[in-house]
PDB file of C-alpha atoms in Angstrom:
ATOM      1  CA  UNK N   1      -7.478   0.392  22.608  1.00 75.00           C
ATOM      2  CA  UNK N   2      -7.371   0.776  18.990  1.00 84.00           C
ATOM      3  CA  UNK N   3     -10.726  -0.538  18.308  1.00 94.00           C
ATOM      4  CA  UNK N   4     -10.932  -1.700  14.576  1.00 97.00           C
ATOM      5  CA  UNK N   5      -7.930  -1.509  12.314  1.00 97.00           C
ATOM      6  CA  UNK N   6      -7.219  -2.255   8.820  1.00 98.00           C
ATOM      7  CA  UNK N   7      -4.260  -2.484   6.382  1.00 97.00           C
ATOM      8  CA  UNK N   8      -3.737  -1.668   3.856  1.00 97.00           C
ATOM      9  CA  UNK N   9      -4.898   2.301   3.670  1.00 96.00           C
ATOM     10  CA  UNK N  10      -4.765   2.302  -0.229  1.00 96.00           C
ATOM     11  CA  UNK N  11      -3.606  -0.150  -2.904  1.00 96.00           C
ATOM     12  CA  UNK N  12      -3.733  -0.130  -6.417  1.00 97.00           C
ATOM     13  CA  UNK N  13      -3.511  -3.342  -8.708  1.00 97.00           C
ATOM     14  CA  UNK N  14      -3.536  -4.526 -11.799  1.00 97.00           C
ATOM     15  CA  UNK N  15      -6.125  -6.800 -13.668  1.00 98.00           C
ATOM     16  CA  UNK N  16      -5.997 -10.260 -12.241  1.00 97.00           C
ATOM     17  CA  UNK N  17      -4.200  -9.620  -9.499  1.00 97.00           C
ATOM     18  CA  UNK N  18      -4.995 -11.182  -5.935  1.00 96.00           C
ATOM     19  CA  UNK N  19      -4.596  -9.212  -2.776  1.00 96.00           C
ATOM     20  CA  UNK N  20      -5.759  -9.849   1.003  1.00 97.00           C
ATOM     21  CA  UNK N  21      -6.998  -7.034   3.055  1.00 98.00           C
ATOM     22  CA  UNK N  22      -6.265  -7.202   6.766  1.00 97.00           C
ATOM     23  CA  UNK N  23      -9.082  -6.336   9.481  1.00 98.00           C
ATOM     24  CA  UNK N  24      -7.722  -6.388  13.252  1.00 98.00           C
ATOM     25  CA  UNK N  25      -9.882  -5.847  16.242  1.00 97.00           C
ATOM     26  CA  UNK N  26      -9.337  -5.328  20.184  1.00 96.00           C
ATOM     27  CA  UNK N  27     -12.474  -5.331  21.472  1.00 94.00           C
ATOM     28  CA  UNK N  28     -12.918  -9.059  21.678  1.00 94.00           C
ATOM     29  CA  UNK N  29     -16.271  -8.943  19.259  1.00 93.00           C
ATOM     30  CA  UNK N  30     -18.033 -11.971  18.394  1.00 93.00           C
ATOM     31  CA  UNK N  31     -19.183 -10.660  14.929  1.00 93.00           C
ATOM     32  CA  UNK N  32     -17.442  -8.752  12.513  1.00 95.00           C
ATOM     33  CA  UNK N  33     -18.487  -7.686   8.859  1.00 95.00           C
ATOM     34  CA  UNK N  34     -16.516  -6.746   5.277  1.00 97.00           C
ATOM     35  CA  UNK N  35     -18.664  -3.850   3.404  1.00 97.00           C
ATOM     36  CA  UNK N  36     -17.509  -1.767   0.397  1.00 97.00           C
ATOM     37  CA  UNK N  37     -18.627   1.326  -0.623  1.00 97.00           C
ATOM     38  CA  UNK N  38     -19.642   2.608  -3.890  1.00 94.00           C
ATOM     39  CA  UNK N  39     -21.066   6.490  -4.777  1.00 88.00           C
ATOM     40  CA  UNK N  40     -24.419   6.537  -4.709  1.00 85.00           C
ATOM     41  CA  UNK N  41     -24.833   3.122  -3.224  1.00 87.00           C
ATOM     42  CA  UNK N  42     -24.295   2.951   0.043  1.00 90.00           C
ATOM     43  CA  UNK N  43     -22.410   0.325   1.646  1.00 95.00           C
ATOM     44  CA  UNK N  44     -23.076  -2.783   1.112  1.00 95.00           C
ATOM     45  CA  UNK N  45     -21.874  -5.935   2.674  1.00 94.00           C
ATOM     46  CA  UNK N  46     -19.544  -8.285   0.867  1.00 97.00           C
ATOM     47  CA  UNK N  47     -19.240 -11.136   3.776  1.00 96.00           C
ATOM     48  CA  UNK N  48     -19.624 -11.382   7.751  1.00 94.00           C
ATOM     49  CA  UNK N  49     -18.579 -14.025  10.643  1.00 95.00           C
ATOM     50  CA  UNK N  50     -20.944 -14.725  13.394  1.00 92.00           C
ATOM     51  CA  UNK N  51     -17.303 -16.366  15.363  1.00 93.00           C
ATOM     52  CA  UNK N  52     -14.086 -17.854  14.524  1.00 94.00           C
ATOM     53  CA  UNK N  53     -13.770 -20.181  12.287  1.00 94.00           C
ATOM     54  CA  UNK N  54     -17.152 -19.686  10.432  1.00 94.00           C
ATOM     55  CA  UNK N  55     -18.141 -16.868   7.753  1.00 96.00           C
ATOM     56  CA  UNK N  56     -21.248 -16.321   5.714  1.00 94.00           C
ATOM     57  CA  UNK N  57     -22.141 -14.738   2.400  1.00 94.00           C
ATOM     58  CA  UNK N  58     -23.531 -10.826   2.356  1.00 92.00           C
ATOM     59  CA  UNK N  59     -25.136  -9.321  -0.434  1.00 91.00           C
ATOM     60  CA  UNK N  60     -22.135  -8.955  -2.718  1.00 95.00           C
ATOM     61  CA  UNK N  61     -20.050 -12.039  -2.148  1.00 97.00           C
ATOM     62  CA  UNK N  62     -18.881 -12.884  -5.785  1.00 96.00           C
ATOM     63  CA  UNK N  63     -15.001 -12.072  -6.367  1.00 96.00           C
ATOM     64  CA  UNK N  64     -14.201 -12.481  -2.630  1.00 98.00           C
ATOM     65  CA  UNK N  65     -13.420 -14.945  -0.715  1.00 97.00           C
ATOM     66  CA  UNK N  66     -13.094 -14.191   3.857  1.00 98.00           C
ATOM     67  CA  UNK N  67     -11.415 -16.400   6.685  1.00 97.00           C
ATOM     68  CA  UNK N  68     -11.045 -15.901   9.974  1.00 97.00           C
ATOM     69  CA  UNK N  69      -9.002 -18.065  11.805  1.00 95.00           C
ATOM     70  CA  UNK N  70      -8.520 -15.743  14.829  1.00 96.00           C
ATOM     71  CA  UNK N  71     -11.375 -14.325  16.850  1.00 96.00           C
ATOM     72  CA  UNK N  72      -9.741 -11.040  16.488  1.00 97.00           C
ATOM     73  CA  UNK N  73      -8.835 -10.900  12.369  1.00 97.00           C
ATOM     74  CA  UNK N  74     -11.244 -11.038   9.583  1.00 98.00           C
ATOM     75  CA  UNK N  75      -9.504 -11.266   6.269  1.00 98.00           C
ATOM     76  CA  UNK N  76     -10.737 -10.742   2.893  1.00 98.00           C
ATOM     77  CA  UNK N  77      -9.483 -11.788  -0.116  1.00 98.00           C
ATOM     78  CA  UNK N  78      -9.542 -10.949  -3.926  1.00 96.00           C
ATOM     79  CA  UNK N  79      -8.138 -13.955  -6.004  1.00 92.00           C
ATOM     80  CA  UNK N  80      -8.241 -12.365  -9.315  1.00 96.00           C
ATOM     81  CA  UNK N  81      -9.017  -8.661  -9.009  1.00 96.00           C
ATOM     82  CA  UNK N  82     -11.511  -6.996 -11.625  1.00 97.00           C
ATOM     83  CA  UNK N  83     -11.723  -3.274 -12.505  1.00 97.00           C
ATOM     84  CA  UNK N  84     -15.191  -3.575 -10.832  1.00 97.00           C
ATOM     85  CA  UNK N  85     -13.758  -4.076  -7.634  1.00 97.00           C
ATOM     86  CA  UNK N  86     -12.315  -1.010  -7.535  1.00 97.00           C
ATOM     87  CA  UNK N  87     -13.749   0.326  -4.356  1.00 98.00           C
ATOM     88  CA  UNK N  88     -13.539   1.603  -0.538  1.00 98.00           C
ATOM     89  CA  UNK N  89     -13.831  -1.354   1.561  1.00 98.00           C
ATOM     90  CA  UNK N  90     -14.823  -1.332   5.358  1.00 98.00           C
ATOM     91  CA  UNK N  91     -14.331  -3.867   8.017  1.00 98.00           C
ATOM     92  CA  UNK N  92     -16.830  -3.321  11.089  1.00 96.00           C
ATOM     93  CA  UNK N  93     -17.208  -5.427  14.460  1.00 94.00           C
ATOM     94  CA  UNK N  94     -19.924  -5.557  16.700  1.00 91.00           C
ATOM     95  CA  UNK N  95     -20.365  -7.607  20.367  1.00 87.00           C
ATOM     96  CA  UNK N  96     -23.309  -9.573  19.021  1.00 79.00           C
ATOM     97  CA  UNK N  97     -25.290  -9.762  15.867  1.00 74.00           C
ATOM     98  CA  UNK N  98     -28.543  -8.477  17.401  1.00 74.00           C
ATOM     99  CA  UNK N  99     -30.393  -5.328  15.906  1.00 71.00           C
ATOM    100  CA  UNK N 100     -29.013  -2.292  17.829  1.00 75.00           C
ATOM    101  CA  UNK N 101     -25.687  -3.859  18.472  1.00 80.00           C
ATOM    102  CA  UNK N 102     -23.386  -1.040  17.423  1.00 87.00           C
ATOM    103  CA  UNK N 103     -21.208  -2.010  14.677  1.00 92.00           C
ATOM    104  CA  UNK N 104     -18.010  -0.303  15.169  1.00 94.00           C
ATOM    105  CA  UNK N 105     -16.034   0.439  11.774  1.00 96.00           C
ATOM    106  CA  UNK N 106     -12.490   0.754  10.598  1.00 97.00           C
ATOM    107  CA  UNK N 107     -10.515   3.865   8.838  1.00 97.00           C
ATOM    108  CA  UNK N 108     -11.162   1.513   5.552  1.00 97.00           C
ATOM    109  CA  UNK N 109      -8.886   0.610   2.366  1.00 97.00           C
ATOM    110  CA  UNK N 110      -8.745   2.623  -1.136  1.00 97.00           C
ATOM    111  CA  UNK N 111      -8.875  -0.164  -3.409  1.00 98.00           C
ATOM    112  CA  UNK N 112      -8.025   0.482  -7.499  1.00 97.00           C
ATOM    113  CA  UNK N 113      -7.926  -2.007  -9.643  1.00 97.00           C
ATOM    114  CA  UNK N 114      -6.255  -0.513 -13.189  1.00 96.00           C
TER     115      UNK N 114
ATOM    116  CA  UNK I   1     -38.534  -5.147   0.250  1.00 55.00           C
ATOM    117  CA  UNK I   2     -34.983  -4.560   1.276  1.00 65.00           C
ATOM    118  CA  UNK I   3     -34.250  -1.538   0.267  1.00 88.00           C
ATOM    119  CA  UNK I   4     -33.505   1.430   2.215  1.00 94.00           C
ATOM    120  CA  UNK I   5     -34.217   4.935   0.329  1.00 96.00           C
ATOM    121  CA  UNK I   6     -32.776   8.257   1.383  1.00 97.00           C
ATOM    122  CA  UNK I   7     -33.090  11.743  -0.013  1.00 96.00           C
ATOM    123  CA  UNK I   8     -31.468  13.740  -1.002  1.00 97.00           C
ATOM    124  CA  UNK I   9     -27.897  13.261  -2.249  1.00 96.00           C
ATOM    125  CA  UNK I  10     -26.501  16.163  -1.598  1.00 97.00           C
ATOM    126  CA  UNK I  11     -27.413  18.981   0.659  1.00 97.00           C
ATOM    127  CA  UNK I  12     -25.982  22.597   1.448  1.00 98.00           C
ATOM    128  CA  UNK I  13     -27.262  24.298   4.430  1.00 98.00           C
ATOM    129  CA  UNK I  14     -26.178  27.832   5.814  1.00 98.00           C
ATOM    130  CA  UNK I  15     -24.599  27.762   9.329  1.00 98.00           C
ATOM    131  CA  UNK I  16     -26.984  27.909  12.525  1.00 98.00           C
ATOM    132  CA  UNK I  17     -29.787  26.312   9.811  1.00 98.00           C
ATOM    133  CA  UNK I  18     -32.104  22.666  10.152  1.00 98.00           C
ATOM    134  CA  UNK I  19     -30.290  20.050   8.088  1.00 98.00           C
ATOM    135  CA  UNK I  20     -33.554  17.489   6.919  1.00 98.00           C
ATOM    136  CA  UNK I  21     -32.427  13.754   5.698  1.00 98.00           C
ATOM    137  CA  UNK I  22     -35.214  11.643   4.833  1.00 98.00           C
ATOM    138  CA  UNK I  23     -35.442   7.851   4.317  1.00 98.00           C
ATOM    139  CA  UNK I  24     -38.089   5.157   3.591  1.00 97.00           C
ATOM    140  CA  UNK I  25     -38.118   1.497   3.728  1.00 95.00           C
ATOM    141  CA  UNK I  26     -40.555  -1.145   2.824  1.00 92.00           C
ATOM    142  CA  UNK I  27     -40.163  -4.157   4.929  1.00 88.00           C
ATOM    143  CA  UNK I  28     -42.204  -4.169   7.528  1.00 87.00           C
ATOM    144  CA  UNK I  29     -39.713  -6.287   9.576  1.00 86.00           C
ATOM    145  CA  UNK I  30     -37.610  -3.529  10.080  1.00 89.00           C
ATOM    146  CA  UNK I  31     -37.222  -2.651  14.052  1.00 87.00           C
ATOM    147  CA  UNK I  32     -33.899  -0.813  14.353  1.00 90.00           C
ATOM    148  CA  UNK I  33     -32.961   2.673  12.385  1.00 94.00           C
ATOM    149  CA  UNK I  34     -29.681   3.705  13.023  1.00 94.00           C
ATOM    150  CA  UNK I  35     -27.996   6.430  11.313  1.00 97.00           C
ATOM    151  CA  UNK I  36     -23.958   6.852  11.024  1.00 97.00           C
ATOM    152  CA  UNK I  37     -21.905   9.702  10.046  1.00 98.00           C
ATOM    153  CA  UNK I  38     -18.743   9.538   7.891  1.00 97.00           C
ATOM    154  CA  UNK I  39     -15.996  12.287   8.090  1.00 97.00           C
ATOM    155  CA  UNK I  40     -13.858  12.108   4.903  1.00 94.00           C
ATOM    156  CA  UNK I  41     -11.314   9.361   4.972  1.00 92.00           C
ATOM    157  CA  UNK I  42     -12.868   8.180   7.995  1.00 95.00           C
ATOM    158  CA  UNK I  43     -15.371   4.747   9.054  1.00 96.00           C
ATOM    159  CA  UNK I  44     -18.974   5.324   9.501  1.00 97.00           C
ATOM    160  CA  UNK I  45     -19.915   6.135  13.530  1.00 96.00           C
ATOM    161  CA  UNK I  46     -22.764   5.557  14.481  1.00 95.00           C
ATOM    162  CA  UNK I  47     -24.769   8.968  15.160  1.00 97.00           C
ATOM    163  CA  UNK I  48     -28.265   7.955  16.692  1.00 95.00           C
ATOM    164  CA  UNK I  49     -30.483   5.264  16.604  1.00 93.00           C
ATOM    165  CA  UNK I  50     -34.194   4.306  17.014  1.00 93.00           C
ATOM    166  CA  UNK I  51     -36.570   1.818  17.457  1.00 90.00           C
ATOM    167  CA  UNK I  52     -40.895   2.240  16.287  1.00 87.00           C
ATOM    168  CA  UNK I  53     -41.634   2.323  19.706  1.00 89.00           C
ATOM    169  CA  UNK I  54     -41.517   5.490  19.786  1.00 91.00           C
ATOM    170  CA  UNK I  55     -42.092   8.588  17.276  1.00 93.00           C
ATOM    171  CA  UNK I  56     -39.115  10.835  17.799  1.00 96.00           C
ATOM    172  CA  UNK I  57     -35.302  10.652  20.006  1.00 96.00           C
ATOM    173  CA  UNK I  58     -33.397  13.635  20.400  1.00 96.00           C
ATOM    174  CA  UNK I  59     -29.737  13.925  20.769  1.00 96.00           C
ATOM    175  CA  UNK I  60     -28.486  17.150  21.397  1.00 97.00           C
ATOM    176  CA  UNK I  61     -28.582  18.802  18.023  1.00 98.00           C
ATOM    177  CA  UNK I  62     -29.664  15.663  16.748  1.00 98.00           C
ATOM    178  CA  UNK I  63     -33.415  14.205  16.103  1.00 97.00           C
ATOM    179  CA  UNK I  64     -34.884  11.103  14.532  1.00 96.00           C
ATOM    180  CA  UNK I  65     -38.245  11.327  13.685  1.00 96.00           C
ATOM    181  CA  UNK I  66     -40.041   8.055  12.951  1.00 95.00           C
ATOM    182  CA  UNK I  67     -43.360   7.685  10.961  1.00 94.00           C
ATOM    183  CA  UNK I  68     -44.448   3.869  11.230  1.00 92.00           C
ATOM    184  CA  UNK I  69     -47.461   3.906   9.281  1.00 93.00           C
ATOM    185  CA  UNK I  70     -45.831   5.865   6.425  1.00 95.00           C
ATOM    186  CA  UNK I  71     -42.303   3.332   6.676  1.00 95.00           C
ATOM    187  CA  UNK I  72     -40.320   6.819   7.065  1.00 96.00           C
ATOM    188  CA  UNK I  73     -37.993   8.290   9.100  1.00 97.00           C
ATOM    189  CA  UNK I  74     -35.939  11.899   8.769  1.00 98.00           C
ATOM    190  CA  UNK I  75     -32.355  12.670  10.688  1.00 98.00           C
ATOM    191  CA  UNK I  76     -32.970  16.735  11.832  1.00 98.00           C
ATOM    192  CA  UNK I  77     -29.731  18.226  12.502  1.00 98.00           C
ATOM    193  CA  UNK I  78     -30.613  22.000  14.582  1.00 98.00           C
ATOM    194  CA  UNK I  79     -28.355  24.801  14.556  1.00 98.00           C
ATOM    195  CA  UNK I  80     -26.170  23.236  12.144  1.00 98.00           C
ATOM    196  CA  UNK I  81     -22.399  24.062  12.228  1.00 98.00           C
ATOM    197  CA  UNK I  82     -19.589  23.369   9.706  1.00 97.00           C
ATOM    198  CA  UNK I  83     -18.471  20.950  11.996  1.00 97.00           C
ATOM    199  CA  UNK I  84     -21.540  18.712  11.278  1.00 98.00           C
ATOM    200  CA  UNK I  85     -20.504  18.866   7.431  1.00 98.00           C
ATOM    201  CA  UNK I  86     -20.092  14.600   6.223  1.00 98.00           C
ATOM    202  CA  UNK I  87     -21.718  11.782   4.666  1.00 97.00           C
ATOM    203  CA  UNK I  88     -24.826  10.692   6.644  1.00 98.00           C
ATOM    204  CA  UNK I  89     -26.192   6.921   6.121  1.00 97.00           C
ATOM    205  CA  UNK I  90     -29.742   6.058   7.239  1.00 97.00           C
ATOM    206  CA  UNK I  91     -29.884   2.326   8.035  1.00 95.00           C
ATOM    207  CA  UNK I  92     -32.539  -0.762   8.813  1.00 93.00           C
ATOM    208  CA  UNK I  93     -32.455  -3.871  10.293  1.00 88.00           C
ATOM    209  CA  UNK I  94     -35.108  -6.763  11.892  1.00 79.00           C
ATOM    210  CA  UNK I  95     -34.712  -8.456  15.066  1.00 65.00           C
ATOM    211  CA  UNK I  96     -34.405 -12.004  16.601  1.00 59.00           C
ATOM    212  CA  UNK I  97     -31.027 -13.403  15.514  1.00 61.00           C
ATOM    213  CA  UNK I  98     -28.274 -12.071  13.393  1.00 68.00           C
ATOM    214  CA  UNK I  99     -30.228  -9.101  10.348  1.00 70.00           C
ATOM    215  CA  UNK I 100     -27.749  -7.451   8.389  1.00 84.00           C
ATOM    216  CA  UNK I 101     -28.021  -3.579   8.488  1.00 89.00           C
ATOM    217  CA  UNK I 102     -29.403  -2.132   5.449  1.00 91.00           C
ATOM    218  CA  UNK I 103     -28.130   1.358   4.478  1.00 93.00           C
ATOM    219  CA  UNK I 104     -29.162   4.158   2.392  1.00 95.00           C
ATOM    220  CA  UNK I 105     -27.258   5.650  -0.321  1.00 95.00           C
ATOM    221  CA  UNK I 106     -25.964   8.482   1.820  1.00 96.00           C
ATOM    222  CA  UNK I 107     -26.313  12.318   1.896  1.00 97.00           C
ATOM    223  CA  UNK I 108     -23.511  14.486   1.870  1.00 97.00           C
ATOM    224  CA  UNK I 109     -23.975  17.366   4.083  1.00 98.00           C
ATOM    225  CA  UNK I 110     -22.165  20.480   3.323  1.00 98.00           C
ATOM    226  CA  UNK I 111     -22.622  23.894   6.094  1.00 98.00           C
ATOM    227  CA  UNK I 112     -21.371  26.857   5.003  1.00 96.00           C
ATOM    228  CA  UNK I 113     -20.308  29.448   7.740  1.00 92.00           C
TER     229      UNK I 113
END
């Protein structure tokens, strides 16, 4: 049981680059969630899905672009990567969407855009 | 309204000592207060969690303490060891349906031996 995985670990780009980031999980969760996370502020979520097939705008959604085809992948996507995306980005699942539904997250990705 | 703010930043606390986090929120929606703990290079985990139902839930080492009235609630870490040295995030959410978590901007706990 490997619980929430995501590739890559680091990755740097260039300036107008595009780049998916992979999210995996095993534990059959209905919801899952892309956040990044910036000093000082937190994390802050970029998109979510309640379920395959469907996805949903966070806080932060401009620049990215999420499917998830599979119950158990979440992808997220930078068409055309911008120094301001340079960031630590986290994938998390949880069972349901309710408040105090745990949201379990991954090891995250080291993102630098140059 | 959907803000989350935690103090402080940073904060260095001799080993066997109380680590204090503190945060505050202002929507009054708000029924779920977790708070997670990040190792370096590692996800968030959740730590402890509470609901306004109550006024305090201890842990082990670990205490929330909740303050309705004043939209506040405080992560008390007793006896603190090196071991407990990470990021902690304070977070918020509402209920009925699907309410994003809200977190703080995090406090990174060092313990010195």
């Amino acid at each position: 049981n490997a619980g929430v995985t995501q590739t890559p670990k680091f990755r740097v780009l260039k300036t107008g680059q595009s780049m998916t980031l992979l999210c995996a999980q095993d534990m059959n969760h209905e919801y899952m969630y892309w956040y990044r996370q910036d000093p000082g502020m937190g994390l802050r979520l970029i998109h979510y899905s309640v379920g395959e097939g469907t996805t949903a705008k966070g806080e932060v959604p401009d620049g990215y672009n999420v499917s998830r085809l599979k119950k158990q992948n979440f992808l997220l996507g930078l068409e055309s990567a911008a120094p301001s995306q340079t960031s630590v980005y986290f994938c998390a699942s949880s069972y349901t969407g309710l408040a105090g539904n745990e949201q379990f997250f991954g090891p995250g990705t080291r993102l630098t855009v140059l | 309204q959907q803000q989350v703010k935690q103090s402080p930043q940073s904060l260095i606390v001799q080993k066997g000592g109380i680590s204090i986090i503190n945060c505050a929120y202002e929507n009054t929606a708000f029924d779920y207060f977790p708070w997670y703990q990040q190792f370096p290079g590692k996800g968030p985990a959740l730590l402890i969690a509470i609901r306004p139902d109550v006024s305090e839930k201890k842990e082990g080492r670990f205490t929330i303490s909740f303050n309705k009235s004043a939209k506040q609630f405080s992560l008390h870490i007793m006896d603190s060891q090196p071991g407990d040295s990470a990021t902690y995030f304070c977070a918020a959410s509402g209920s009925g349906g699907y309410n994003k978590l809200i977190f703080g901007a995090g406090t990174r706990l060092a313990v010195h031996p």
